[in-house]
Tab-separated table of C-alpha atoms in Angstrom:
chain	number	residue	atom	x	y	z
A	27	MET	CA	123.826	-2.938	85.129
A	28	LEU	CA	126.125	-0.587	87.084
A	29	ALA	CA	127.491	2.357	85.156
A	30	THR	CA	131.234	2.567	84.807
A	31	PRO	CA	132.538	5.558	86.741
A	32	TYR	CA	134.166	8.256	84.694
A	33	ASN	CA	137.878	8.684	85.004
A	34	HIS	CA	140.646	10.450	83.141
A	35	THR	CA	141.429	7.388	81.019
A	36	MET	CA	137.985	7.432	79.369
A	37	GLY	CA	137.281	9.930	76.608
A	38	SER	CA	139.912	12.418	77.779
A	39	PRO	CA	142.484	14.140	75.552
A	40	ALA	CA	146.162	13.337	75.897
A	41	THR	CA	146.862	17.027	75.369
A	42	PHE	CA	145.179	20.356	76.029
A	43	PHE	CA	145.889	23.507	74.016
A	44	LEU	CA	146.116	26.806	75.875
A	45	VAL	CA	144.894	29.789	73.844
A	46	GLY	CA	146.794	32.395	75.892
A	47	VAL	CA	144.786	35.624	76.077
A	48	PRO	CA	141.860	35.315	73.633
A	49	GLY	CA	141.582	38.288	71.310
A	50	LEU	CA	145.006	39.763	72.137
A	51	GLN	CA	147.164	37.622	69.831
A	52	SER	CA	148.538	40.766	68.151
A	53	SER	CA	149.967	41.893	71.515
A	54	TYR	CA	151.715	38.630	72.418
A	55	LEU	CA	155.226	40.021	71.846
A	56	TRP	CA	154.628	42.883	74.275
A	57	LEU	CA	152.988	40.507	76.748
A	58	ALA	CA	156.021	38.204	76.510
A	59	ILE	CA	158.442	41.087	77.132
A	60	SER	CA	156.410	42.418	80.086
A	61	LEU	CA	155.957	38.966	81.546
A	62	SER	CA	159.632	38.127	81.179
A	63	SER	CA	160.626	41.328	82.992
A	64	MET	CA	158.179	40.709	85.830
A	65	TYR	CA	159.211	37.057	86.199
A	66	SER	CA	162.912	37.966	86.291
A	67	THR	CA	162.183	40.564	88.969
A	68	ALA	CA	160.154	38.019	90.961
A	69	LEU	CA	162.888	35.351	90.804
A	70	LEU	CA	165.710	37.768	91.633
A	71	GLY	CA	163.815	39.629	94.355
A	72	ASN	CA	162.461	36.584	96.159
A	73	THR	CA	165.766	34.714	95.900
A	74	LEU	CA	167.536	37.720	97.409
A	75	ILE	CA	164.995	37.869	100.258
A	76	ILE	CA	165.483	34.163	101.046
A	77	THR	CA	169.291	34.404	100.785
A	78	VAL	CA	169.565	37.480	102.977
A	79	ILE	CA	167.268	36.134	105.700
A	80	CYS	CA	169.021	32.743	105.783
A	81	MET	CA	172.512	34.310	105.873
A	82	ASP	CA	171.918	37.028	108.475
A	83	SER	CA	171.452	35.858	112.061
A	84	THR	CA	169.922	39.225	112.988
A	85	LEU	CA	167.001	38.501	110.635
A	86	GLN	CA	165.853	35.325	112.378
A	87	GLU	CA	162.807	36.909	114.009
A	88	PRO	CA	159.322	35.448	113.331
A	89	MET	CA	158.264	38.068	110.756
A	90	CYS	CA	161.350	37.331	108.664
A	91	PHE	CA	160.652	33.593	108.881
A	92	PHE	CA	157.164	34.092	107.451
A	93	LEU	CA	158.560	36.484	104.844
A	94	CYS	CA	161.081	33.829	103.795
A	95	VAL	CA	158.301	31.247	103.397
A	96	LEU	CA	156.211	33.801	101.474
A	97	ALA	CA	159.111	34.403	99.085
A	98	ALA	CA	159.452	30.643	98.462
A	99	VAL	CA	155.693	30.327	97.806
A	100	ASP	CA	155.833	33.312	95.440
A	101	ILE	CA	158.586	31.604	93.427
A	102	VAL	CA	156.489	28.418	93.205
A	103	MET	CA	153.342	30.333	92.246
A	104	ALA	CA	155.019	32.358	89.481
A	105	SER	CA	157.076	29.423	88.201
A	106	SER	CA	153.951	27.261	87.914
A	107	VAL	CA	152.511	29.466	85.165
A	108	VAL	CA	154.970	31.975	83.721
A	109	PRO	CA	157.331	29.641	81.768
A	110	LYS	CA	154.361	28.143	79.901
A	111	MET	CA	152.845	31.594	79.313
A	112	LEU	CA	156.139	32.794	77.834
A	113	SER	CA	156.185	29.751	75.567
A	114	ILE	CA	152.678	30.591	74.336
A	115	PHE	CA	153.317	34.302	73.834
A	116	SER	CA	156.782	34.018	72.247
A	117	SER	CA	156.730	30.818	70.185
A	118	GLY	CA	153.143	29.579	70.123
A	119	GLY	CA	153.933	26.526	72.252
A	120	SER	CA	150.388	26.084	73.488
A	121	SER	CA	150.177	22.319	74.035
A	122	ILE	CA	150.239	20.860	77.545
A	123	SER	CA	149.720	17.232	78.495
A	124	PHE	CA	146.703	16.126	80.510
A	125	ASN	CA	148.809	15.272	83.592
A	126	ALA	CA	150.918	18.430	83.306
A	127	CYS	CA	147.764	20.533	83.091
A	128	PHE	CA	146.344	19.141	86.326
A	129	THR	CA	149.742	19.289	88.045
A	130	GLN	CA	149.990	22.970	87.124
A	131	MET	CA	146.444	23.548	88.370
A	132	TYR	CA	147.235	21.849	91.682
A	133	PHE	CA	150.362	23.910	92.375
A	134	VAL	CA	148.777	27.210	91.297
A	135	HIS	CA	145.721	26.902	93.514
A	136	ALA	CA	147.577	25.281	96.429
A	137	ALA	CA	150.134	28.125	96.363
A	138	THR	CA	147.392	30.752	96.453
A	139	ALA	CA	145.772	28.960	99.411
A	140	VAL	CA	149.132	28.877	101.234
A	141	GLU	CA	149.721	32.562	100.506
A	142	THR	CA	146.469	33.717	102.103
A	143	GLY	CA	147.330	31.638	105.174
A	144	LEU	CA	150.760	33.249	105.366
A	145	LEU	CA	149.208	36.724	105.220
A	146	LEU	CA	147.081	35.734	108.220
A	147	ALA	CA	150.174	34.430	110.049
A	148	MET	CA	151.959	37.722	109.351
A	149	ALA	CA	148.971	39.674	110.673
A	150	PHE	CA	149.104	37.575	113.859
A	151	ASP	CA	152.839	38.331	114.085
A	152	ARG	CA	152.123	42.096	113.912
A	153	TYR	CA	149.380	41.727	116.528
A	154	VAL	CA	151.715	39.990	118.993
A	155	ALA	CA	154.598	42.413	118.259
A	156	ILE	CA	152.460	45.506	118.899
A	157	CYS	CA	149.894	44.348	121.459
A	158	LYS	CA	152.049	41.908	123.456
A	159	PRO	CA	155.641	43.025	122.807
A	160	LEU	CA	157.045	41.653	126.076
A	161	HIS	CA	155.816	38.161	125.201
A	162	TYR	CA	156.687	38.270	121.480
A	163	MET	CA	159.541	35.749	121.440
A	164	ARG	CA	157.847	33.537	124.044
A	165	ILE	CA	154.645	33.250	121.979
A	166	LEU	CA	156.172	32.944	118.510
A	167	THR	CA	158.763	30.266	119.198
A	168	PRO	CA	160.416	28.327	116.326
A	169	ASN	CA	158.134	25.350	117.027
A	170	VAL	CA	155.025	27.558	116.888
A	171	MET	CA	156.144	29.129	113.608
A	172	LEU	CA	156.869	25.709	112.119
A	173	GLY	CA	153.491	24.454	113.325
A	174	ILE	CA	151.710	27.430	111.757
A	175	SER	CA	153.506	26.846	108.423
A	176	VAL	CA	152.691	23.117	108.413
A	177	THR	CA	149.033	23.838	109.264
A	178	ILE	CA	148.755	26.376	106.435
A	179	THR	CA	150.276	23.933	103.941
A	180	THR	CA	148.109	21.036	105.150
A	181	ARG	CA	144.980	23.165	104.777
A	182	ALA	CA	145.924	23.958	101.168
A	183	VAL	CA	146.530	20.275	100.381
A	184	ILE	CA	143.217	19.257	101.973
A	185	PHE	CA	141.429	21.904	99.888
A	186	MET	CA	143.112	21.147	96.562
A	187	THR	CA	143.302	17.342	96.572
A	188	PRO	CA	139.525	16.666	96.308
A	189	LEU	CA	139.140	19.458	93.723
A	190	SER	CA	141.902	18.071	91.508
A	191	TRP	CA	140.576	14.531	91.871
A	192	MET	CA	136.995	15.503	90.993
A	193	LEU	CA	138.019	17.584	87.998
A	194	SER	CA	140.557	15.115	86.590
A	195	HIS	CA	137.945	12.337	86.741
A	196	LEU	CA	135.419	14.220	84.611
A	197	PRO	CA	135.098	13.001	81.003
A	198	PHE	CA	136.629	15.333	78.409
A	199	CYS	CA	135.213	14.127	75.120
A	200	GLY	CA	134.753	17.439	73.313
A	201	SER	CA	137.077	20.368	72.696
A	202	ASN	CA	140.562	20.292	74.208
A	203	VAL	CA	141.200	24.016	73.673
A	204	VAL	CA	141.423	25.933	76.971
A	205	PRO	CA	140.566	29.648	76.499
A	206	HIS	CA	143.160	30.677	79.056
A	207	SER	CA	146.915	31.093	79.426
A	208	TYR	CA	147.230	28.438	82.146
A	209	CYS	CA	145.121	25.525	83.378
A	210	GLU	CA	142.730	27.571	85.457
A	211	HIS	CA	140.260	25.094	86.915
A	212	MET	CA	137.025	26.800	85.828
A	213	ALA	CA	138.283	27.188	82.252
A	214	VAL	CA	139.199	23.490	82.140
A	215	ALA	CA	135.987	22.397	83.893
A	216	LYS	CA	133.871	24.009	81.162
A	217	LEU	CA	135.385	21.595	78.622
A	218	ALA	CA	134.016	18.528	80.440
A	219	CYS	CA	131.167	16.547	78.886
A	220	ALA	CA	129.600	16.020	82.328
A	221	ASP	CA	128.191	18.780	84.526
A	222	PRO	CA	131.166	20.688	86.031
A	223	MET	CA	128.961	22.520	88.571
A	224	PRO	CA	129.938	20.315	91.573
A	225	THR	CA	133.654	21.061	91.097
A	226	SER	CA	133.033	24.761	90.399
A	227	LEU	CA	130.752	25.053	93.409
A	228	TYR	CA	133.274	23.209	95.618
A	229	SER	CA	135.985	25.625	94.496
A	230	LEU	CA	133.869	28.735	95.073
A	231	VAL	CA	132.577	27.613	98.474
A	232	PHE	CA	135.901	26.431	99.889
A	233	SER	CA	137.940	29.324	98.492
A	234	SER	CA	135.364	31.711	99.976
A	235	ILE	CA	135.583	29.917	103.343
A	236	ILE	CA	139.396	29.978	103.350
A	237	VAL	CA	139.764	33.579	102.176
A	238	GLY	CA	136.736	34.775	104.165
A	239	SER	CA	137.972	33.281	107.448
A	240	ASP	CA	141.519	34.552	106.860
A	241	VAL	CA	140.286	38.074	106.064
A	242	ALA	CA	138.016	38.010	109.135
A	243	PHE	CA	140.912	37.059	111.446
A	244	ILE	CA	143.224	39.582	109.750
A	245	SER	CA	140.580	42.279	110.261
A	246	ALA	CA	140.245	41.294	113.924
A	247	SER	CA	144.035	41.460	114.340
A	248	TYR	CA	144.232	44.920	112.818
A	249	THR	CA	141.276	46.161	114.859
A	250	LEU	CA	143.175	45.194	118.022
A	251	ILE	CA	146.402	46.638	116.606
A	252	LEU	CA	144.785	50.004	115.819
A	253	ARG	CA	143.161	50.138	119.235
A	254	ALA	CA	146.538	49.512	120.881
A	255	VAL	CA	148.368	51.990	118.629
A	256	PHE	CA	145.948	54.861	119.170
A	257	GLY	CA	146.149	54.190	122.877
A	258	LEU	CA	149.815	55.207	122.830
A	259	SER	CA	150.489	58.704	124.188
A	260	SER	CA	153.314	59.568	121.790
A	261	LYS	CA	152.545	60.456	118.165
A	262	HIS	CA	156.019	59.238	117.191
A	263	ALA	CA	155.356	55.863	118.825
A	264	GLN	CA	152.012	55.640	117.024
A	265	TRP	CA	153.637	56.365	113.655
A	266	LYS	CA	156.458	53.902	114.259
A	267	ALA	CA	154.021	51.134	115.202
A	268	LEU	CA	151.825	51.791	112.156
A	269	SER	CA	154.821	51.929	109.813
A	270	THR	CA	155.790	48.380	110.812
A	271	CYS	CA	152.411	47.229	109.435
A	272	SER	CA	152.398	49.252	106.209
A	273	SER	CA	154.284	46.710	104.089
A	274	HIS	CA	151.944	43.934	105.173
A	275	VAL	CA	148.851	46.021	104.399
A	276	VAL	CA	150.103	46.852	100.881
A	277	VAL	CA	150.973	43.201	100.193
A	278	MET	CA	147.514	42.108	101.385
A	279	ALA	CA	145.857	44.637	99.068
A	280	LEU	CA	147.937	43.391	96.118
A	281	TYR	CA	146.877	39.824	96.850
A	282	TYR	CA	143.240	40.021	97.909
A	283	LEU	CA	141.848	42.736	95.629
A	284	PRO	CA	142.848	41.218	92.247
A	285	GLY	CA	142.184	37.724	93.613
A	286	MET	CA	138.635	38.365	94.695
A	287	ALA	CA	137.947	40.379	91.553
A	288	SER	CA	139.212	37.509	89.389
A	289	ILE	CA	137.125	34.873	91.176
A	290	TYR	CA	133.855	36.762	91.203
A	291	VAL	CA	134.226	38.193	87.692
A	292	ALA	CA	134.709	34.633	86.428
A	293	TRP	CA	131.529	33.583	88.253
A	294	LEU	CA	129.239	36.579	87.974
A	295	GLY	CA	130.531	38.662	85.092
A	296	GLN	CA	131.078	36.094	82.383
A	297	ASP	CA	128.678	37.784	79.955
A	298	LYS	CA	129.498	41.363	80.964
A	299	VAL	CA	133.312	41.342	81.161
A	300	PRO	CA	135.313	40.553	77.984
A	301	LEU	CA	137.104	37.201	78.090
A	302	HIS	CA	140.543	38.742	77.547
A	303	THR	CA	139.965	40.986	80.587
A	304	GLN	CA	139.025	37.973	82.711
A	305	VAL	CA	142.141	36.075	81.600
A	306	LEU	CA	144.470	39.047	82.107
A	307	LEU	CA	143.019	39.635	85.588
A	308	ALA	CA	143.634	35.986	86.514
A	309	ASP	CA	147.171	36.145	85.094
A	310	LEU	CA	148.088	39.360	86.903
A	311	TYR	CA	146.723	37.920	90.150
A	312	LEU	CA	149.433	35.244	89.965
A	313	ILE	CA	152.250	37.479	88.723
A	314	ILE	CA	151.959	40.893	90.397
A	315	PRO	CA	152.244	39.746	94.069
A	316	PRO	CA	155.414	37.629	93.493
A	317	THR	CA	156.938	40.529	91.546
A	318	LEU	CA	156.129	43.336	93.976
A	319	ASN	CA	156.250	41.564	97.366
A	320	PRO	CA	160.078	41.467	97.570
A	321	VAL	CA	160.286	45.050	96.258
A	322	ILE	CA	157.851	46.281	98.932
A	323	TYR	CA	159.527	44.413	101.789
A	324	GLY	CA	163.001	45.231	100.473
A	325	ILE	CA	162.215	48.949	100.413
A	326	ARG	CA	160.108	49.161	103.569
A	327	THR	CA	162.157	46.885	105.881
A	328	LYS	CA	165.336	48.727	106.841
A	329	GLN	CA	167.284	45.634	107.976
A	330	ILE	CA	166.506	43.703	104.799
A	331	ARG	CA	167.210	46.737	102.587
A	332	GLU	CA	170.606	47.340	104.209
A	333	ARG	CA	171.558	43.661	104.108
A	334	ILE	CA	170.622	43.308	100.421
A	335	TRP	CA	172.599	46.447	99.575
A	336	SER	CA	175.593	45.132	101.523
A	337	LEU	CA	175.371	41.762	99.764
A	338	LEU	CA	175.196	43.400	96.326
A	339	MET	CA	178.117	45.728	97.113
A	340	GLN	CA	180.230	42.774	98.238
A	341	GLY	CA	179.396	40.972	95.016
A	342	PHE	CA	180.382	43.974	92.849
A	343	SER	CA	183.463	44.862	94.929
A	344	HIS	CA	184.898	41.337	95.171
A	345	PRO	CA	183.615	39.391	92.156
A	346	GLY	CA	186.600	37.045	92.027
A	347	THR	CA	187.089	36.312	95.741
A	348	HIS	CA	184.187	33.911	96.330
A	349	GLY	CA	186.351	30.848	96.058
A	350	SER	CA	189.244	32.146	98.186
């Protein structure tokens, strides 16, 4: 007799319960305050970046287009997890439905896959701007930029759809308590009654391929950039060229370092690293980049900084004239 395939309607809980940060329950108030401040900064900063770039015709260059998309992805990534975390930390609202859990998981991991692709696109933008400046606008046309964005998004969907399907069709007949503050796929997979190794292995392999290939191409871009920069005769020109890349380098470090640490600690350091450290690392990986990205680009990019300041001054100077 053929065995009935497992699916999410068989032996699966209607609700999961998110623990938050195991072992740090006494610090939940401070975590809620810190998280609320960071989330507010992320929403305000990224919304300002999007608004300024869309309003100002002088900021329609390719780098600003990718920055605008990055800001939108950062809002999605933070908003996928932070409201539920705040509910857990402030009021103990730890329950999340089965479908909501997997929807959250899908958006979180798809957003991170899109973000790494955008960092590669921005590295390519810097390469063209510095190494082929005369052909910059001819290479990075609006259609090319749109095509790059669609390709990055499609890659994330192709990666996440099989993972979500495989994990949601595992039987969950035991505990429904997730020792995490959001539906992180490895934490949820460990609750399955069947062997979760195929889904965990799929996630590790494909995330390593995506991040590894992106980092390799980014490294190649910056190798060519540095070679071109140090070939310039003027020290001032060298400094100016390098300064245009500094924001991107800082943003990449904020994204890749905690991200890779979180992934490999979860895989290799389960018995050596305390669980609350693993959870906090995974949480900060999703919160710090959306919070700091707009601050870094707002401070480092003169045009964006001046336009944001002008917009804020107009708002304070003429608060009642918006409808006139």
